[in-house]
Amino acid sequence: MKLHTVAELLSSDITLQDIEIKGWVRTFRANRFIALNDGSTINNIQCVVDFENTDEVTLKRITTGAAIHIKGELVESQGKGQSVEIQVKTIDILGDSHPDEYPIQPKKHSFEFLRENAHLRTRTSTFSAVMRLRSSLSFAIHKYFNENGFYYMHTPIITGSDAEGAGEMFRVSALDAKNPPLTEDGKVNYKEDFFGKETNLTVSGQLEAETYAMSLGKVYTFGPTFRAENSNTSRHLAEFWMIEPEVAFMDLAGNMDLAEDFMKSVLSYVLEHNMDDLKFLENRLLDEEKTKPQAERSEMSLIEKLKFVVDNNFKRVSYTEAIDILRNSKPNKKKKFNYIIEEWGADLQSEHERYLVEKHFKCPVILFDYPANIKAFYMRLNEDGKTVRAMDILFPGIGEIVGGSQREERLDVLKEKMKALDIEEEELWWYLDLRKYGTAVHSGFGLGFERLVMFATGMGNIRDVIPYPRTPQNAEF
Ligand code: 4AD
Ligand code: MG
């Protein structure tokens, strides 16, 4: 006998004589009906126990959370709510689950409680759906790049340069923290450390990805990145996964086209392959919304939102236009924003980004051509001398989901910029080499993977879309 999955059996339209299945009990009702789940689908299969011919002790051990092995027959269901069910012939308890101690009882649990039990939370429908979608999105991302001629590149996790300036870094050191070797002037002597220099966890693989784009043409990274900022928000993690494509001979317009096509492609993949999970999450959101005042409820359901993004063009707006819109907006005039936009050059806060996407344009927005001094050193300076070829993609409910740019390919301009920002040339000699030997226009962007998973699942807190979130004061599991 072959071991079946719940997904296989639920999609079977014929009765099957001898089937065998293993999974975990979600509920056991009337000493008769087991709802069994094995992770293969959001749906449970109903297993009907012949309780008159099953011993008392076994029946008592069929509790929520227990692992069981069932042999039986797949038949058309007698009851409502499912088309097929299993008539149980034999049942083995593989692993008991103490009914009074098991934390994941069949009732509504708060997300806070489930975060404290993150090792068990994928035993709920919500978290199993989220994590199946996370897996599916990862696959769709690799599929997209593979089908479009990109090479997957692994950039280092430990980095010897801290020049990117994308955020505070976590130090990597093998020195004795209590008693480190010191230099003559009393500072920690990193020359004696493992790598002979100061090293950190990477904040981005971009600079290394650029080196490969300038020989392999089209590359991407998809790996963990780390930022030690103390941002305790629902959209920041200290450890998150980032997708960073980098393409030679591509300018900013091409970069926007790529990002838009890519986002649409991965979202349509899950619309095609994960409908059961999406429908479940959509209903969960509808229930949650019922508790909110009418004005705060969203106009579109989850699936409608995903389809909207797939079917409509992203709105492309320059930073300068955006500032005009914001300056003239109601919340700015009525001083409702925490940061009032007064003049050109102001950095945009997430409240401004969300106003633009959610209230003004009501669709995904690509903002481009930002002021040079609020963006990173490597971005291509425009002819106006004050803006750079940067682009951020803003999504409803999320804010910034992608950040990218055309890169500065001119050696002299890049060197000047680094000098102005006190970035040592010695530290980035290899990065400058790209501009010395066969330099060319090139561009790329970074997509925060968890923000994409938030959007695709409708989850409101980034801690609930990664298995074990790392945030300030929290590294459990
Ligand atoms: O805008 P960022 O900082 O851009 C870069 O790191 C560039 N090197 C990317 C590139 O051009 N190759 O980060 C890119 C994206 C953001 O738009 C956001 O979605 C996500 O990464 N992100 C975070 N996600 C979760 N937690 C954090 N602390 C994040 N910081 C950035
Ligand atoms: Mg950014």
mmCIF file of N, CA and C in Angstrom, residues 182-274:
data_model
loop_
_atom_site.group_PDB
_atom_site.id
_atom_site.type_symbol
_atom_site.label_atom_id
_atom_site.label_comp_id
_atom_site.label_asym_id
_atom_site.label_seq_id
_atom_site.Cartn_x
_atom_site.Cartn_y
_atom_site.Cartn_z
ATOM 1 N N LEU A 182 43.931 44.574 22.396
ATOM 2 C CA LEU A 182 43.821 46.017 22.159
ATOM 3 C C LEU A 182 45.022 46.543 21.385
ATOM 4 N N THR A 183 44.806 47.636 20.666
ATOM 5 C CA THR A 183 45.913 48.318 20.001
ATOM 6 C C THR A 183 46.593 49.224 21.029
ATOM 7 N N GLU A 184 47.675 49.843 20.604
ATOM 8 C CA GLU A 184 48.409 50.681 21.550
ATOM 9 C C GLU A 184 47.549 51.810 22.116
ATOM 10 N N ASP A 185 46.651 52.327 21.246
ATOM 11 C CA ASP A 185 45.799 53.410 21.761
ATOM 12 C C ASP A 185 44.481 52.915 22.365
ATOM 13 N N GLY A 186 44.451 51.637 22.742
ATOM 14 C CA GLY A 186 43.341 51.156 23.564
ATOM 15 C C GLY A 186 42.085 50.741 22.834
ATOM 16 N N LYS A 187 42.151 50.692 21.480
ATOM 17 C CA LYS A 187 40.965 50.240 20.731
ATOM 18 C C LYS A 187 41.063 48.731 20.489
ATOM 19 N N VAL A 188 39.903 48.113 20.186
ATOM 20 C CA VAL A 188 39.911 46.680 19.886
ATOM 21 C C VAL A 188 40.752 46.452 18.625
ATOM 22 N N ASN A 189 41.651 45.493 18.697
ATOM 23 C CA ASN A 189 42.541 45.240 17.574
ATOM 24 C C ASN A 189 41.983 44.148 16.664
ATOM 25 N N TYR A 190 41.255 44.580 15.640
ATOM 26 C CA TYR A 190 40.621 43.607 14.745
ATOM 27 C C TYR A 190 41.621 42.902 13.838
ATOM 28 N N LYS A 191 42.841 43.401 13.790
ATOM 29 C CA LYS A 191 43.870 42.689 13.018
ATOM 30 C C LYS A 191 44.081 41.292 13.594
ATOM 31 N N GLU A 192 43.789 41.155 14.887
ATOM 32 C CA GLU A 192 43.946 39.833 15.509
ATOM 33 C C GLU A 192 42.673 38.997 15.447
ATOM 34 N N ASP A 193 41.653 39.553 14.821
ATOM 35 C CA ASP A 193 40.386 38.813 14.723
ATOM 36 C C ASP A 193 40.485 37.765 13.604
ATOM 37 N N PHE A 194 39.475 36.926 13.512
ATOM 38 C CA PHE A 194 39.494 35.790 12.584
ATOM 39 C C PHE A 194 39.892 36.187 11.159
ATOM 40 N N PHE A 195 39.280 37.257 10.649
ATOM 41 C CA PHE A 195 39.553 37.648 9.258
ATOM 42 C C PHE A 195 40.655 38.695 9.139
ATOM 43 N N GLY A 196 41.214 39.097 10.262
ATOM 44 C CA GLY A 196 42.271 40.117 10.219
ATOM 45 C C GLY A 196 41.739 41.511 9.951
ATOM 46 N N LYS A 197 40.438 41.666 10.008
ATOM 47 C CA LYS A 197 39.817 42.978 9.834
ATOM 48 C C LYS A 197 38.421 42.945 10.426
ATOM 49 N N GLU A 198 37.801 44.116 10.491
ATOM 50 C CA GLU A 198 36.422 44.149 10.981
ATOM 51 C C GLU A 198 35.495 43.541 9.945
ATOM 52 N N THR A 199 34.593 42.670 10.390
ATOM 53 C CA THR A 199 33.618 42.082 9.462
ATOM 54 C C THR A 199 32.219 42.148 10.068
ATOM 55 N N ASN A 200 31.238 42.102 9.174
ATOM 56 C CA ASN A 200 29.844 42.241 9.584
ATOM 57 C C ASN A 200 28.963 41.289 8.790
ATOM 58 N N LEU A 201 27.724 41.136 9.241
ATOM 59 C CA LEU A 201 26.731 40.434 8.431
ATOM 60 C C LEU A 201 26.254 41.384 7.342
ATOM 61 N N THR A 202 26.031 40.860 6.171
ATOM 62 C CA THR A 202 25.716 41.716 5.023
ATOM 63 C C THR A 202 24.339 42.394 5.146
ATOM 64 N N VAL A 203 24.235 43.611 4.623
ATOM 65 C CA VAL A 203 22.925 44.288 4.546
ATOM 66 C C VAL A 203 22.320 44.148 3.158
ATOM 67 N N SER A 204 23.122 43.661 2.207
ATOM 68 C CA SER A 204 22.667 43.556 0.815
ATOM 69 C C SER A 204 23.755 42.874 0.002
ATOM 70 N N GLY A 205 23.359 42.147 -1.033
ATOM 71 C CA GLY A 205 24.351 41.498 -1.891
ATOM 72 C C GLY A 205 24.635 42.304 -3.149
ATOM 73 N N GLN A 206 24.098 43.510 -3.193
ATOM 74 C CA GLN A 206 24.136 44.285 -4.438
ATOM 75 C C GLN A 206 25.524 44.519 -5.021
ATOM 76 N N LEU A 207 26.453 44.986 -4.185
ATOM 77 C CA LEU A 207 27.745 45.391 -4.748
ATOM 78 C C LEU A 207 28.453 44.199 -5.373
ATOM 79 N N GLU A 208 28.341 43.037 -4.715
ATOM 80 C CA GLU A 208 28.932 41.821 -5.280
ATOM 81 C C GLU A 208 28.153 41.380 -6.518
ATOM 82 N N ALA A 209 26.817 41.547 -6.487
ATOM 83 C CA ALA A 209 26.002 41.173 -7.661
ATOM 84 C C ALA A 209 26.406 42.020 -8.867
ATOM 85 N N GLU A 210 26.754 43.276 -8.630
ATOM 86 C CA GLU A 210 27.196 44.126 -9.745
ATOM 87 C C GLU A 210 28.426 43.530 -10.427
ATOM 88 N N THR A 211 29.341 42.971 -9.624
ATOM 89 C CA THR A 211 30.562 42.424 -10.236
ATOM 90 C C THR A 211 30.231 41.278 -11.190
ATOM 91 N N TYR A 212 29.229 40.484 -10.825
ATOM 92 C CA TYR A 212 28.866 39.356 -11.694
ATOM 93 C C TYR A 212 28.030 39.793 -12.892
ATOM 94 N N ALA A 213 27.180 40.823 -12.689
ATOM 95 C CA ALA A 213 26.384 41.335 -13.811
ATOM 96 C C ALA A 213 27.320 41.830 -14.905
ATOM 97 N N MET A 214 28.493 42.367 -14.493
ATOM 98 C CA MET A 214 29.423 42.939 -15.453
ATOM 99 C C MET A 214 30.278 41.871 -16.137
ATOM 100 N N SER A 215 29.849 40.625 -16.063
ATOM 101 C CA SER A 215 30.496 39.575 -16.848
ATOM 102 C C SER A 215 29.469 38.541 -17.282
ATOM 103 N N LEU A 216 28.516 38.215 -16.398
ATOM 104 C CA LEU A 216 27.508 37.217 -16.756
ATOM 105 C C LEU A 216 26.255 37.860 -17.347
ATOM 106 N N GLY A 217 26.164 39.177 -17.278
ATOM 107 C CA GLY A 217 25.053 39.883 -17.911
ATOM 108 C C GLY A 217 23.841 40.084 -17.029
ATOM 109 N N LYS A 218 23.158 38.966 -16.715
ATOM 110 C CA LYS A 218 21.960 39.071 -15.879
ATOM 111 C C LYS A 218 22.094 38.096 -14.714
ATOM 112 N N VAL A 219 22.117 38.617 -13.505
ATOM 113 C CA VAL A 219 22.234 37.753 -12.329
ATOM 114 C C VAL A 219 21.210 38.180 -11.279
ATOM 115 N N TYR A 220 20.992 37.304 -10.301
ATOM 116 C CA TYR A 220 20.180 37.713 -9.149
ATOM 117 C C TYR A 220 20.656 36.972 -7.913
ATOM 118 N N THR A 221 20.400 37.587 -6.775
ATOM 119 C CA THR A 221 20.675 36.940 -5.495
ATOM 120 C C THR A 221 19.337 36.751 -4.807
ATOM 121 N N PHE A 222 19.266 35.781 -3.921
ATOM 122 C CA PHE A 222 18.065 35.593 -3.101
ATOM 123 C C PHE A 222 18.578 34.972 -1.818
ATOM 124 N N GLY A 223 18.805 35.821 -0.831
ATOM 125 C CA GLY A 223 19.418 35.309 0.388
ATOM 126 C C GLY A 223 19.081 36.168 1.584
ATOM 127 N N PRO A 224 19.567 35.743 2.769
ATOM 128 C CA PRO A 224 19.282 36.502 3.979
ATOM 129 C C PRO A 224 20.143 37.758 4.086
ATOM 130 N N THR A 225 19.559 38.805 4.601
ATOM 131 C CA THR A 225 20.286 40.047 4.852
ATOM 132 C C THR A 225 19.947 40.512 6.263
ATOM 133 N N PHE A 226 20.811 41.340 6.811
ATOM 134 C CA PHE A 226 20.719 41.643 8.247
ATOM 135 C C PHE A 226 20.844 43.138 8.496
ATOM 136 N N ARG A 227 19.967 43.666 9.318
ATOM 137 C CA ARG A 227 20.088 45.084 9.660
ATOM 138 C C ARG A 227 19.849 45.275 11.148
ATOM 139 N N ALA A 228 20.790 45.955 11.779
ATOM 140 C CA ALA A 228 20.745 46.098 13.232
ATOM 141 C C ALA A 228 20.068 47.387 13.677
ATOM 142 N N GLU A 229 19.139 47.881 12.834
ATOM 143 C CA GLU A 229 18.428 49.091 13.274
ATOM 144 C C GLU A 229 17.434 48.699 14.355
ATOM 145 N N ASN A 230 17.185 49.636 15.248
ATOM 146 C CA ASN A 230 16.229 49.345 16.296
ATOM 147 C C ASN A 230 14.824 49.745 15.850
ATOM 148 N N SER A 231 14.366 49.174 14.694
ATOM 149 C CA SER A 231 13.036 49.545 14.190
ATOM 150 C C SER A 231 12.024 48.503 14.606
ATOM 151 N N ASN A 232 11.249 48.850 15.626
ATOM 152 C CA ASN A 232 10.242 47.918 16.101
ATOM 153 C C ASN A 232 8.911 48.163 15.412
ATOM 154 N N THR A 233 8.841 47.922 14.102
ATOM 155 C CA THR A 233 7.594 48.185 13.388
ATOM 156 C C THR A 233 7.053 46.874 12.842
ATOM 157 N N SER A 234 5.857 46.946 12.275
ATOM 158 C CA SER A 234 5.257 45.735 11.708
ATOM 159 C C SER A 234 5.835 45.416 10.329
ATOM 160 N N ARG A 235 6.805 46.234 9.850
ATOM 161 C CA ARG A 235 7.368 45.981 8.522
ATOM 162 C C ARG A 235 8.888 45.836 8.515
ATOM 163 N N HIS A 236 9.500 45.761 9.703
ATOM 164 C CA HIS A 236 10.958 45.620 9.772
ATOM 165 C C HIS A 236 11.371 44.364 10.523
ATOM 166 N N LEU A 237 12.353 43.676 9.955
ATOM 167 C CA LEU A 237 12.985 42.550 10.630
ATOM 168 C C LEU A 237 14.476 42.830 10.704
ATOM 169 N N ALA A 238 15.157 42.234 11.680
ATOM 170 C CA ALA A 238 16.607 42.361 11.746
ATOM 171 C C ALA A 238 17.264 41.365 10.790
ATOM 172 N N GLU A 239 16.549 40.281 10.493
ATOM 173 C CA GLU A 239 17.013 39.289 9.515
ATOM 174 C C GLU A 239 15.884 39.094 8.515
ATOM 175 N N PHE A 240 16.122 39.443 7.274
ATOM 176 C CA PHE A 240 15.084 39.256 6.261
ATOM 177 C C PHE A 240 15.722 38.783 4.968
ATOM 178 N N TRP A 241 14.874 38.310 4.064
ATOM 179 C CA TRP A 241 15.377 37.761 2.800
ATOM 180 C C TRP A 241 15.146 38.769 1.691
ATOM 181 N N MET A 242 16.166 38.912 0.865
ATOM 182 C CA MET A 242 16.048 39.910 -0.199
ATOM 183 C C MET A 242 16.387 39.275 -1.545
ATOM 184 N N ILE A 243 15.642 39.700 -2.555
ATOM 185 C CA ILE A 243 15.885 39.275 -3.936
ATOM 186 C C ILE A 243 16.509 40.470 -4.645
ATOM 187 N N GLU A 244 17.690 40.287 -5.235
ATOM 188 C CA GLU A 244 18.363 41.404 -5.890
ATOM 189 C C GLU A 244 18.848 41.031 -7.293
ATOM 190 N N PRO A 245 18.063 41.374 -8.328
ATOM 191 C CA PRO A 245 18.564 41.200 -9.681
ATOM 192 C C PRO A 245 19.495 42.357 -10.063
ATOM 193 N N GLU A 246 20.434 42.071 -10.940
ATOM 194 C CA GLU A 246 21.363 43.111 -11.415
ATOM 195 C C GLU A 246 21.642 42.813 -12.888
ATOM 196 N N VAL A 247 21.496 43.832 -13.751
ATOM 197 C CA VAL A 247 21.543 43.581 -15.196
ATOM 198 C C VAL A 247 22.446 44.588 -15.904
ATOM 199 N N ALA A 248 23.379 44.072 -16.690
ATOM 200 C CA ALA A 248 24.256 44.938 -17.477
ATOM 201 C C ALA A 248 23.503 45.518 -18.669
ATOM 202 N N PHE A 249 23.888 46.703 -19.061
ATOM 203 C CA PHE A 249 23.331 47.406 -20.232
ATOM 204 C C PHE A 249 21.845 47.762 -20.069
ATOM 205 N N MET A 250 21.362 47.784 -18.836
ATOM 206 C CA MET A 250 19.956 48.136 -18.598
ATOM 207 C C MET A 250 19.892 49.468 -17.851
ATOM 208 N N ASP A 251 19.039 50.370 -18.349
ATOM 209 C CA ASP A 251 18.919 51.680 -17.685
ATOM 210 C C ASP A 251 17.734 51.681 -16.718
ATOM 211 N N LEU A 252 17.435 52.854 -16.162
ATOM 212 C CA LEU A 252 16.399 52.916 -15.131
ATOM 213 C C LEU A 252 15.020 52.517 -15.665
ATOM 214 N N ALA A 253 14.716 52.943 -16.897
ATOM 215 C CA ALA A 253 13.404 52.588 -17.471
ATOM 216 C C ALA A 253 13.297 51.069 -17.603
ATOM 217 N N GLY A 254 14.392 50.434 -18.049
ATOM 218 C CA GLY A 254 14.409 48.974 -18.163
ATOM 219 C C GLY A 254 14.262 48.314 -16.799
ATOM 220 N N ASN A 255 14.855 48.935 -15.787
ATOM 221 C CA ASN A 255 14.785 48.422 -14.416
ATOM 222 C C ASN A 255 13.337 48.441 -13.918
ATOM 223 N N MET A 256 12.631 49.515 -14.213
ATOM 224 C CA MET A 256 11.219 49.612 -13.792
ATOM 225 C C MET A 256 10.388 48.570 -14.520
ATOM 226 N N ASP A 257 10.664 48.408 -15.834
ATOM 227 C CA ASP A 257 9.924 47.399 -16.602
ATOM 228 C C ASP A 257 10.151 46.005 -16.022
ATOM 229 N N LEU A 258 11.424 45.707 -15.708
ATOM 230 C CA LEU A 258 11.757 44.391 -15.161
ATOM 231 C C LEU A 258 11.043 44.178 -13.831
ATOM 232 N N ALA A 259 11.128 45.170 -12.939
ATOM 233 C CA ALA A 259 10.538 45.016 -11.612
ATOM 234 C C ALA A 259 9.026 44.799 -11.714
ATOM 235 N N GLU A 260 8.393 45.551 -12.588
ATOM 236 C CA GLU A 260 6.934 45.433 -12.710
ATOM 237 C C GLU A 260 6.541 44.066 -13.282
ATOM 238 N N ASP A 261 7.233 43.660 -14.327
ATOM 239 C CA ASP A 261 6.930 42.375 -14.948
ATOM 240 C C ASP A 261 7.162 41.227 -13.959
ATOM 241 N N PHE A 262 8.242 41.336 -13.210
ATOM 242 C CA PHE A 262 8.611 40.319 -12.221
ATOM 243 C C PHE A 262 7.558 40.209 -11.112
ATOM 244 N N MET A 263 7.159 41.349 -10.553
ATOM 245 C CA MET A 263 6.166 41.329 -9.471
ATOM 246 C C MET A 263 4.849 40.733 -9.966
ATOM 247 N N LYS A 264 4.461 41.119 -11.169
ATOM 248 C CA LYS A 264 3.201 40.605 -11.721
ATOM 249 C C LYS A 264 3.290 39.100 -11.949
ATOM 250 N N SER A 265 4.443 38.670 -12.425
ATOM 251 C CA SER A 265 4.619 37.253 -12.732
ATOM 252 C C SER A 265 4.546 36.385 -11.469
ATOM 253 N N VAL A 266 5.231 36.796 -10.397
ATOM 254 C CA VAL A 266 5.223 35.931 -9.205
ATOM 255 C C VAL A 266 3.851 35.948 -8.529
ATOM 256 N N LEU A 267 3.154 37.082 -8.596
ATOM 257 C CA LEU A 267 1.816 37.115 -7.992
ATOM 258 C C LEU A 267 0.820 36.303 -8.825
ATOM 259 N N SER A 268 0.979 36.331 -10.154
ATOM 260 C CA SER A 268 0.036 35.502 -10.921
ATOM 261 C C SER A 268 0.330 34.023 -10.720
ATOM 262 N N TYR A 269 1.585 33.694 -10.414
ATOM 263 C CA TYR A 269 1.901 32.284 -10.124
ATOM 264 C C TYR A 269 1.092 31.770 -8.932
ATOM 265 N N VAL A 270 1.040 32.560 -7.861
ATOM 266 C CA VAL A 270 0.294 32.055 -6.694
ATOM 267 C C VAL A 270 -1.218 32.088 -6.938
ATOM 268 N N LEU A 271 -1.670 33.047 -7.759
ATOM 269 C CA LEU A 271 -3.104 33.047 -8.098
ATOM 270 C C LEU A 271 -3.464 31.764 -8.844
ATOM 271 N N GLU A 272 -2.494 31.270 -9.608
ATOM 272 C CA GLU A 272 -2.742 30.062 -10.370
ATOM 273 C C GLU A 272 -2.586 28.791 -9.535
ATOM 274 N N HIS A 273 -1.647 28.804 -8.579
ATOM 275 C CA HIS A 273 -1.301 27.558 -7.886
ATOM 276 C C HIS A 273 -1.730 27.459 -6.428
ATOM 277 N N ASN A 274 -2.120 28.545 -5.807
ATOM 278 C CA ASN A 274 -2.386 28.501 -4.361
ATOM 279 C C ASN A 274 -3.774 29.005 -3.998
#
